[in-house]
């Protein structure tokens, strides 16, 4: 079709009611926007990031990548100069401090506030200054009421700051701009409809990419890992879940001698779209390890906390000798670990693999063992244990996905454990393992507690009573009940 031809005018016939309907209006609006911003992202097949070919649809990312290339060349040049000047001389000078890319500090982040910086929360709008209830300030003839034109105008100007951040308001306060209520209201109206419009566009953009990959910032982070040599190639996506996207990569060279990067890695990217994480609050909010931090954090940091939690939990498991991925590195919300599987093929989940009855039995006893180790040695409850989060590899079961794992004394820790036991027990009983304990027996075997109730409801009630008792104990004595640890000591706390 000729691009200069007359536009295709499709006449839509519909009733007046339809025309009036807001739904239709919205659809038409969306259609129009679709036409104006066609989706360009046709994701190419093949390696995801190799260092050479990379999606460059974001100008910002492109600029950052070019800067990185430039910095690298600049550093190489410095090194050459250094060598030339020093020659064979016994005394040498170093240009180290003039380098742009510092290998161990390659993401001293420009654009991100980091962990420790909790004073400033960019998500919270400043409180507008209020006029006292009585409605006026000052005395005698200097009195100004809240309706004062000048004060009101300034206040309106200040309020503009509360519009969406993309909405350019300029430095109204600096100029001592005074907006009348009428102008302010018109602006407000405009700002809101702009916000809604851009939110819709934004949403679309996000959905189109979240499926296949990740946002530009994360891509840059991944690119840095490849560029820095830590990873050889990121080959592609293994899994896109609600809360994370997992990629496969071939390992590269470590910057430090003592650390070995596994030949194949899994990269778990915790999604930075927040919706899915909201309902996970209860795992982390009540976890005393994160208590002091939670209240001060903004959503992005909370997501990084999930990644951090997964790292700590995996490390504990590794130390106890439980088969699980080994942590390679954590960068913000991206966790790199060893890959369970071979030649880009991830090990199958327990739910997808058909085991001989002998292997099935073996797997069961191994899991029973791992659950006990996890509880006693790692002081952890998996909290999402099921055939979905256990992989079968090398003739044994590997535990993964431990970002939500908590300590047994977590206010809901025992309930989580009971749920885990139910999943495991049901899976193996259905799978024909006659020796498999039922969920209540399994719970006692793992926790070392001795809850005697012989039906589910009473059992659950006793668990909740125990949790409550522990909470009260913590409230009153500042420490946990000793029954939770096998040797009477309070649980080890190693962070
Ligand atoms: P989610 O919270 O999205 O379920 P998981 O950690 O369970 O995240 O990872 C999702 C999937 O990615 C897993 O079911 C598994 O198939 C794969 N996966 C995750 N980590 C690894 C790993 N280290 N090695 C191989 N495959 C992995
Ligand atoms: Mn999972």
XYZ file of C-alpha atoms and ligand atoms in Angstrom:
523
model
C 0.000 0.000 0.000
C 1.268 3.444 -0.883
C 2.282 5.323 2.267
C 1.142 8.610 0.711
C -2.264 7.345 -0.243
C -5.448 8.400 1.402
C -5.887 6.869 4.846
C -8.106 3.853 5.113
C -11.324 5.242 6.414
C -13.254 2.444 7.953
C -16.687 3.614 8.797
C -17.986 2.194 12.012
C -21.698 1.878 12.329
C -23.086 1.738 15.806
C -25.910 2.968 17.918
C -25.988 6.236 19.786
C -25.641 4.390 23.034
C -22.438 2.856 21.779
C -21.106 6.168 20.712
C -21.777 7.543 24.126
C -20.218 4.618 25.857
C -17.002 5.352 27.619
C -15.747 1.889 26.829
C -15.896 2.563 23.154
C -14.216 5.916 23.560
C -11.379 4.258 25.369
C -10.995 1.610 22.730
C -10.916 4.181 19.972
C -8.365 6.179 21.888
C -6.216 3.098 22.322
C -6.514 2.233 18.656
C -5.400 5.710 17.754
C -2.428 5.457 20.055
C -1.598 2.067 18.661
C -1.466 3.526 15.211
C 0.701 6.397 16.398
C 3.084 4.175 18.320
C 3.313 0.883 16.458
C 5.019 -1.869 18.371
C 8.481 -2.172 16.958
C 9.637 -4.907 19.215
C 9.857 -7.930 17.021
C 12.185 -9.937 19.175
C 14.897 -11.557 17.138
C 15.579 -15.196 17.705
C 18.999 -16.315 18.808
C 21.207 -15.351 21.699
C 19.726 -12.758 23.985
C 22.846 -10.788 24.804
C 26.226 -11.613 23.354
C 27.976 -8.308 23.752
C 27.835 -7.575 20.046
C 24.259 -7.752 19.146
C 21.935 -6.281 21.671
C 18.584 -4.647 21.509
C 19.213 -0.967 21.201
C 15.708 0.351 21.187
C 16.297 2.514 24.209
C 18.247 5.684 23.539
C 19.304 5.957 27.134
C 20.676 2.450 27.147
C 22.422 3.001 23.866
C 24.059 6.120 25.231
C 25.126 4.315 28.378
C 26.567 1.455 26.388
C 28.508 3.810 24.153
C 29.809 5.616 27.207
C 30.957 2.303 28.616
C 32.743 1.434 25.381
C 34.381 4.839 25.362
C 35.487 4.490 28.962
C 37.025 1.142 28.213
C 38.988 2.485 25.289
C 40.078 5.434 27.348
C 41.362 3.094 30.047
C 43.203 0.968 27.534
C 44.863 4.109 26.209
C 45.874 5.076 29.769
C 47.385 1.662 30.281
C 49.428 2.009 27.107
C 50.683 5.440 28.187
C 51.514 4.031 31.584
C 53.593 1.288 30.035
C 55.365 3.698 27.694
C 56.325 6.079 30.471
C 57.379 3.419 32.925
C 59.346 1.339 30.472
C 61.900 -0.724 32.356
C 62.242 1.804 35.137
C 62.258 0.383 38.665
C 60.111 3.248 39.881
C 56.750 3.373 38.168
C 53.870 5.734 38.128
C 50.282 4.650 37.997
C 47.295 6.220 36.331
C 44.949 4.039 38.307
C 43.031 6.962 39.729
C 42.339 8.366 36.305
C 40.636 5.252 35.052
C 37.006 5.392 34.161
C 36.016 1.792 34.656
C 37.064 0.337 37.939
C 36.728 -3.398 37.705
C 35.348 -3.864 41.195
C 33.219 -0.826 41.170
C 31.702 -0.964 37.751
C 28.273 -0.072 38.969
C 28.816 2.657 41.496
C 25.471 3.678 40.318
C 24.818 6.942 38.686
C 21.106 6.688 38.629
C 20.120 4.673 41.642
C 19.973 5.378 45.306
C 21.345 2.398 47.079
C 20.551 0.213 50.047
C 21.794 2.295 52.862
C 20.282 5.487 51.673
C 16.937 5.299 53.366
C 16.644 8.905 54.428
C 15.215 10.057 51.187
C 12.256 8.212 49.833
C 11.611 9.373 46.280
C 8.144 7.856 46.318
C 6.809 10.009 49.084
C 5.522 13.438 48.191
C 6.462 16.198 50.574
C 3.721 17.263 52.866
C 2.254 20.552 51.760
C 2.531 23.209 54.456
C -0.809 23.725 56.057
C -2.580 26.711 57.354
C -3.584 26.197 60.976
C -7.167 25.190 61.645
C -8.205 28.687 62.690
C -7.599 29.768 59.114
C -5.323 32.741 59.573
C -1.738 33.547 60.514
C -0.269 36.691 62.006
C -1.612 39.480 64.148
C -3.469 42.759 63.751
C -3.374 44.189 60.306
C -0.647 41.788 59.171
C -3.118 38.979 59.422
C -3.304 36.678 56.397
C -6.097 34.196 55.992
C -5.982 31.006 54.003
C -7.864 32.772 51.266
C -5.199 35.388 50.856
C -4.524 35.677 47.169
C -0.755 35.761 47.351
C -0.404 32.900 49.850
C -2.968 30.895 47.982
C -1.232 31.490 44.661
C 2.095 30.377 46.040
C 0.513 27.353 47.596
C -1.062 26.410 44.285
C 2.299 26.732 42.616
C 3.839 24.485 45.231
C 1.063 21.966 44.783
C 1.983 21.576 41.150
C 4.932 19.605 42.396
C 2.515 16.839 43.256
C 1.615 16.283 39.641
C 3.097 13.248 37.979
C 6.870 13.512 37.673
C 6.761 13.419 33.873
C 4.668 16.532 33.920
C 7.038 19.442 33.477
C 6.003 22.198 35.851
C 9.139 24.293 35.712
C 10.547 26.171 38.630
C 7.375 27.943 39.640
C 8.414 28.265 43.248
C 11.779 29.762 42.401
C 10.094 32.404 40.283
C 7.569 33.118 43.001
C 4.814 32.349 40.583
C 1.322 32.784 41.959
C -1.370 30.739 40.323
C -5.009 31.631 40.704
C -7.301 28.800 41.722
C -8.871 28.792 38.300
C -5.580 28.383 36.473
C -4.417 25.821 38.974
C -7.534 23.718 38.563
C -7.275 23.781 34.797
C -3.669 22.695 35.013
C -4.528 19.973 37.473
C -7.184 18.614 35.182
C -4.759 18.595 32.305
C -2.023 16.957 34.350
C -4.335 14.162 35.435
C -5.534 13.319 31.973
C -1.952 13.404 30.717
C -0.976 11.056 33.509
C -3.722 8.609 32.643
C -2.803 8.707 28.992
C 0.862 8.102 29.553
C 0.100 5.389 32.100
C -1.815 3.503 29.439
C 1.002 3.817 26.944
C 3.515 2.854 29.557
C 1.558 -0.179 30.592
C 1.466 -1.433 27.062
C 5.170 -0.966 26.608
C 5.860 -2.818 29.803
C 3.613 -5.736 28.979
C 5.129 -6.207 25.586
C 8.625 -6.535 26.980
C 7.980 -8.174 30.338
C 6.827 -11.249 28.487
C 10.002 -11.891 26.641
C 12.627 -10.052 28.553
C 13.259 -7.231 30.952
C 13.314 -3.466 31.256
C 16.194 -1.385 29.855
C 17.838 -0.867 33.226
C 18.022 -4.583 33.839
C 19.313 -5.128 30.333
C 22.078 -2.693 31.017
C 22.925 -4.563 34.186
C 23.077 -7.829 32.253
C 25.072 -6.186 29.508
C 27.599 -5.025 32.083
C 28.047 -8.581 33.288
C 28.801 -9.747 29.762
C 30.907 -6.699 28.990
C 32.905 -7.162 32.174
C 33.650 -10.728 31.160
C 31.936 -12.392 34.077
C 29.461 -13.987 31.720
C 30.331 -15.260 28.283
C 26.917 -15.206 26.647
C 23.373 -14.935 27.842
C 21.685 -17.476 25.656
C 18.029 -17.087 26.407
C 15.141 -17.284 28.756
C 14.404 -20.440 30.727
C 11.321 -19.321 32.537
C 9.068 -16.333 32.975
C 7.144 -16.536 36.187
C 4.931 -14.106 37.969
C 7.736 -12.743 40.045
C 10.869 -13.488 38.130
C 12.428 -14.149 34.762
C 15.212 -16.723 34.615
C 17.905 -16.745 31.932
C 20.571 -19.214 30.990
C 24.139 -18.001 30.479
C 27.578 -19.420 29.867
C 30.005 -18.378 32.561
C 33.053 -16.278 31.788
C 36.090 -15.214 33.751
C 36.008 -13.980 37.297
C 37.649 -10.664 38.139
C 39.188 -12.224 41.228
C 41.438 -15.259 41.198
C 39.883 -17.152 44.085
C 36.390 -17.175 42.657
C 35.380 -19.596 39.946
C 32.390 -18.857 37.735
C 30.474 -22.039 36.934
C 30.524 -23.021 33.240
C 26.766 -22.555 33.058
C 24.772 -20.034 35.066
C 21.163 -19.219 35.769
C 20.273 -15.552 36.083
C 17.193 -14.829 38.127
C 15.808 -11.381 37.497
C 13.257 -10.342 40.066
C 10.534 -8.429 38.336
C 10.419 -4.790 39.085
C 6.766 -4.488 38.282
C 5.313 -4.422 41.698
C 1.801 -5.799 41.427
C 2.795 -9.406 41.984
C 4.903 -8.651 44.979
C 2.256 -6.951 47.014
C 0.787 -10.192 48.271
C 4.150 -11.408 49.436
C 4.400 -8.726 52.099
C 3.583 -11.107 54.860
C 6.655 -13.213 54.247
C 9.089 -10.410 54.651
C 7.292 -7.899 56.809
C 7.228 -10.203 59.789
C 10.708 -11.552 59.241
C 12.727 -10.050 62.069
C 15.856 -10.165 59.935
C 14.339 -7.462 57.798
C 12.255 -5.698 60.397
C 14.257 -2.516 60.712
C 14.534 -2.094 57.018
C 11.087 -2.856 55.787
C 9.309 0.214 57.028
C 11.792 2.597 55.461
C 12.016 1.028 52.054
C 10.495 1.985 48.791
C 9.059 -0.743 46.546
C 12.120 -1.052 44.372
C 14.268 -1.741 47.371
C 11.825 -4.300 48.658
C 12.273 -6.210 45.422
C 16.011 -6.093 45.825
C 15.448 -7.447 49.273
C 13.833 -10.555 47.779
C 16.921 -11.118 45.704
C 19.087 -10.555 48.741
C 17.017 -12.971 50.761
C 17.320 -15.652 48.115
C 21.073 -15.182 48.129
C 21.393 -15.481 51.907
C 19.121 -18.496 52.041
C 20.964 -20.278 49.233
C 24.239 -19.644 51.020
C 22.933 -21.184 54.223
C 21.739 -24.228 52.308
C 25.033 -24.545 50.490
C 26.849 -24.467 53.829
C 24.661 -27.295 55.087
C 25.388 -29.349 51.975
C 21.868 -29.299 50.613
C 21.851 -29.673 46.807
C 20.910 -26.232 45.505
C 22.238 -23.591 43.104
C 25.425 -21.921 44.186
C 25.406 -18.139 44.392
C 27.727 -16.425 41.938
C 26.851 -12.795 42.410
C 24.037 -10.470 43.377
C 23.583 -7.139 41.633
C 20.557 -5.186 42.690
C 17.542 -7.321 41.761
C 19.548 -9.732 39.616
C 20.885 -12.929 41.137
C 23.391 -15.048 39.256
C 23.788 -18.646 40.377
C 24.999 -21.952 39.059
C 22.800 -23.643 36.498
C 21.125 -26.918 37.432
C 21.046 -28.827 34.165
C 23.321 -29.242 31.201
C 23.950 -27.780 27.756
C 21.330 -25.093 28.205
C 18.701 -27.640 29.158
C 17.446 -27.027 32.679
C 16.867 -30.021 34.916
C 13.194 -31.019 34.906
C 10.936 -30.145 37.786
C 9.880 -33.076 39.918
C 6.348 -32.603 38.637
C 7.467 -33.105 35.031
C 9.702 -36.112 35.411
C 8.623 -39.740 35.541
C 10.684 -41.621 38.058
C 10.955 -45.331 38.632
C 9.367 -46.382 41.904
C 12.842 -46.910 43.259
C 13.962 -43.369 42.387
C 10.688 -42.044 43.695
C 11.352 -43.627 47.060
C 14.926 -42.370 47.023
C 13.727 -38.859 46.221
C 11.271 -38.997 49.081
C 13.845 -39.907 51.696
C 16.213 -37.336 50.328
C 13.584 -34.636 50.653
C 12.695 -35.707 54.166
C 16.362 -35.367 54.984
C 16.693 -31.999 53.293
C 13.656 -30.611 55.082
C 15.162 -31.611 58.414
C 18.530 -30.125 57.512
C 16.877 -26.972 56.266
C 15.015 -26.631 59.549
C 17.717 -27.639 62.001
C 20.955 -26.595 60.336
C 19.860 -23.676 58.201
C 17.137 -22.536 60.571
C 14.829 -22.127 57.600
C 11.429 -23.154 56.330
C 11.225 -23.241 52.541
C 7.676 -21.837 52.496
C 7.027 -22.660 48.835
C 8.089 -26.269 48.717
C 6.369 -28.417 46.131
C 7.119 -30.495 43.049
C 7.371 -27.186 41.167
C 10.415 -26.005 43.072
C 12.396 -29.225 43.175
C 14.536 -30.231 40.222
C 15.689 -33.744 39.372
C 19.306 -33.705 38.301
C 22.218 -36.105 38.570
C 20.066 -38.717 40.250
C 18.984 -36.460 43.096
C 16.623 -33.679 44.075
C 17.769 -30.046 44.079
C 15.934 -27.324 45.959
C 15.420 -23.958 44.269
C 13.351 -20.793 44.679
C 14.047 -19.808 48.271
C 13.506 -16.061 48.179
C 10.404 -16.455 50.309
C 11.949 -18.845 52.834
C 11.731 -17.753 56.455
C 13.056 -18.784 59.818
C 10.863 -21.171 61.795
C 10.160 -18.468 64.367
C 8.660 -16.205 61.737
C 5.128 -15.396 62.959
C 3.727 -17.685 60.265
C 6.745 -19.951 59.928
C 5.086 -23.097 61.247
C 2.026 -22.605 59.071
C 4.308 -22.333 56.057
C 6.081 -25.501 57.144
C 2.792 -27.331 57.470
C 1.820 -26.283 53.977
C 5.179 -27.504 52.669
C 4.624 -30.831 54.428
C 1.179 -31.159 52.910
C 2.539 -30.615 49.392
C 5.373 -33.069 49.816
C 3.283 -35.678 51.528
C 0.514 -35.533 48.944
C 2.921 -35.642 46.033
C 4.662 -38.792 47.244
C 1.550 -40.534 48.457
C -0.015 -39.990 45.049
C 3.277 -41.042 43.493
C 2.942 -44.427 45.142
C 5.540 -44.181 47.899
C 3.954 -46.308 50.580
C 6.464 -45.215 53.220
C 5.598 -41.533 52.844
C 4.521 -39.989 56.131
C 1.291 -38.059 56.173
C 1.489 -34.286 56.493
C 1.170 -34.241 60.283
C 3.765 -36.914 60.841
C 6.068 -35.197 58.409
C 5.617 -31.895 60.221
C 6.638 -33.440 63.531
C 9.525 -35.296 61.953
C 10.896 -32.106 60.439
C 10.289 -29.699 63.288
C 10.982 -32.053 66.180
C 7.795 -30.719 67.753
C 5.302 -33.197 69.049
C 1.859 -32.061 68.079
C -0.533 -34.884 68.845
C -3.789 -33.751 67.232
C -5.004 -36.464 64.895
C -6.945 -34.307 62.486
C -6.056 -31.425 60.262
C -8.181 -28.752 61.917
C -6.933 -29.345 65.449
C -3.399 -29.700 64.221
C -3.580 -26.365 62.453
C -5.062 -24.777 65.566
C -2.196 -26.062 67.699
C 0.311 -24.700 65.241
C -1.283 -21.292 65.374
C -1.368 -21.410 69.158
C 2.358 -22.160 69.200
C 3.078 -19.286 66.887
C 1.058 -16.968 69.054
C 2.842 -18.158 72.170
C 6.164 -17.473 70.554
C 5.073 -14.014 69.487
C 3.943 -13.181 73.020
C 7.209 -14.480 74.331
C 9.107 -12.265 71.939
C 6.999 -9.312 73.010
C 7.597 -9.912 76.688
C 11.135 -11.198 76.798
C 12.657 -9.892 73.607
C 13.649 -13.365 72.503
C 12.184 -16.481 71.016
C 11.043 -19.631 72.741
C 13.835 -22.140 73.131
C 11.736 -25.045 71.879
C 12.358 -23.921 68.329
C 15.949 -24.973 68.336
C 17.093 -28.478 68.930
C 19.714 -27.753 71.547
C 17.896 -25.179 73.631
C 19.925 -22.257 72.377
C 18.290 -19.408 70.532
C 18.493 -19.891 66.784
C 21.743 -18.943 65.160
C 21.586 -15.628 63.467
C 24.362 -15.114 61.043
C 23.652 -11.959 59.125
P 9.787 -18.394 40.385
O 9.669 -17.604 41.657
O 9.486 -17.590 39.182
O 9.047 -19.711 40.455
P 12.183 -20.025 40.350
O 13.412 -19.754 41.154
O 11.338 -21.167 40.782
O 11.359 -18.683 40.248
O 12.638 -20.256 38.856
C 11.723 -20.494 37.820
C 12.154 -21.655 36.959
O 13.425 -21.388 36.390
C 12.334 -22.932 37.737
O 11.137 -23.647 37.794
C 13.386 -23.670 36.964
O 12.802 -24.385 35.906
C 14.220 -22.551 36.398
N 15.410 -22.322 37.235
C 15.543 -21.462 38.255
N 16.767 -21.499 38.802
C 17.452 -22.428 38.092
C 18.797 -22.944 38.157
N 19.667 -22.503 39.057
N 19.147 -23.884 37.263
C 18.267 -24.333 36.352
N 17.009 -23.899 36.240
C 16.591 -22.956 37.093
Mn 9.363 -21.460 41.404
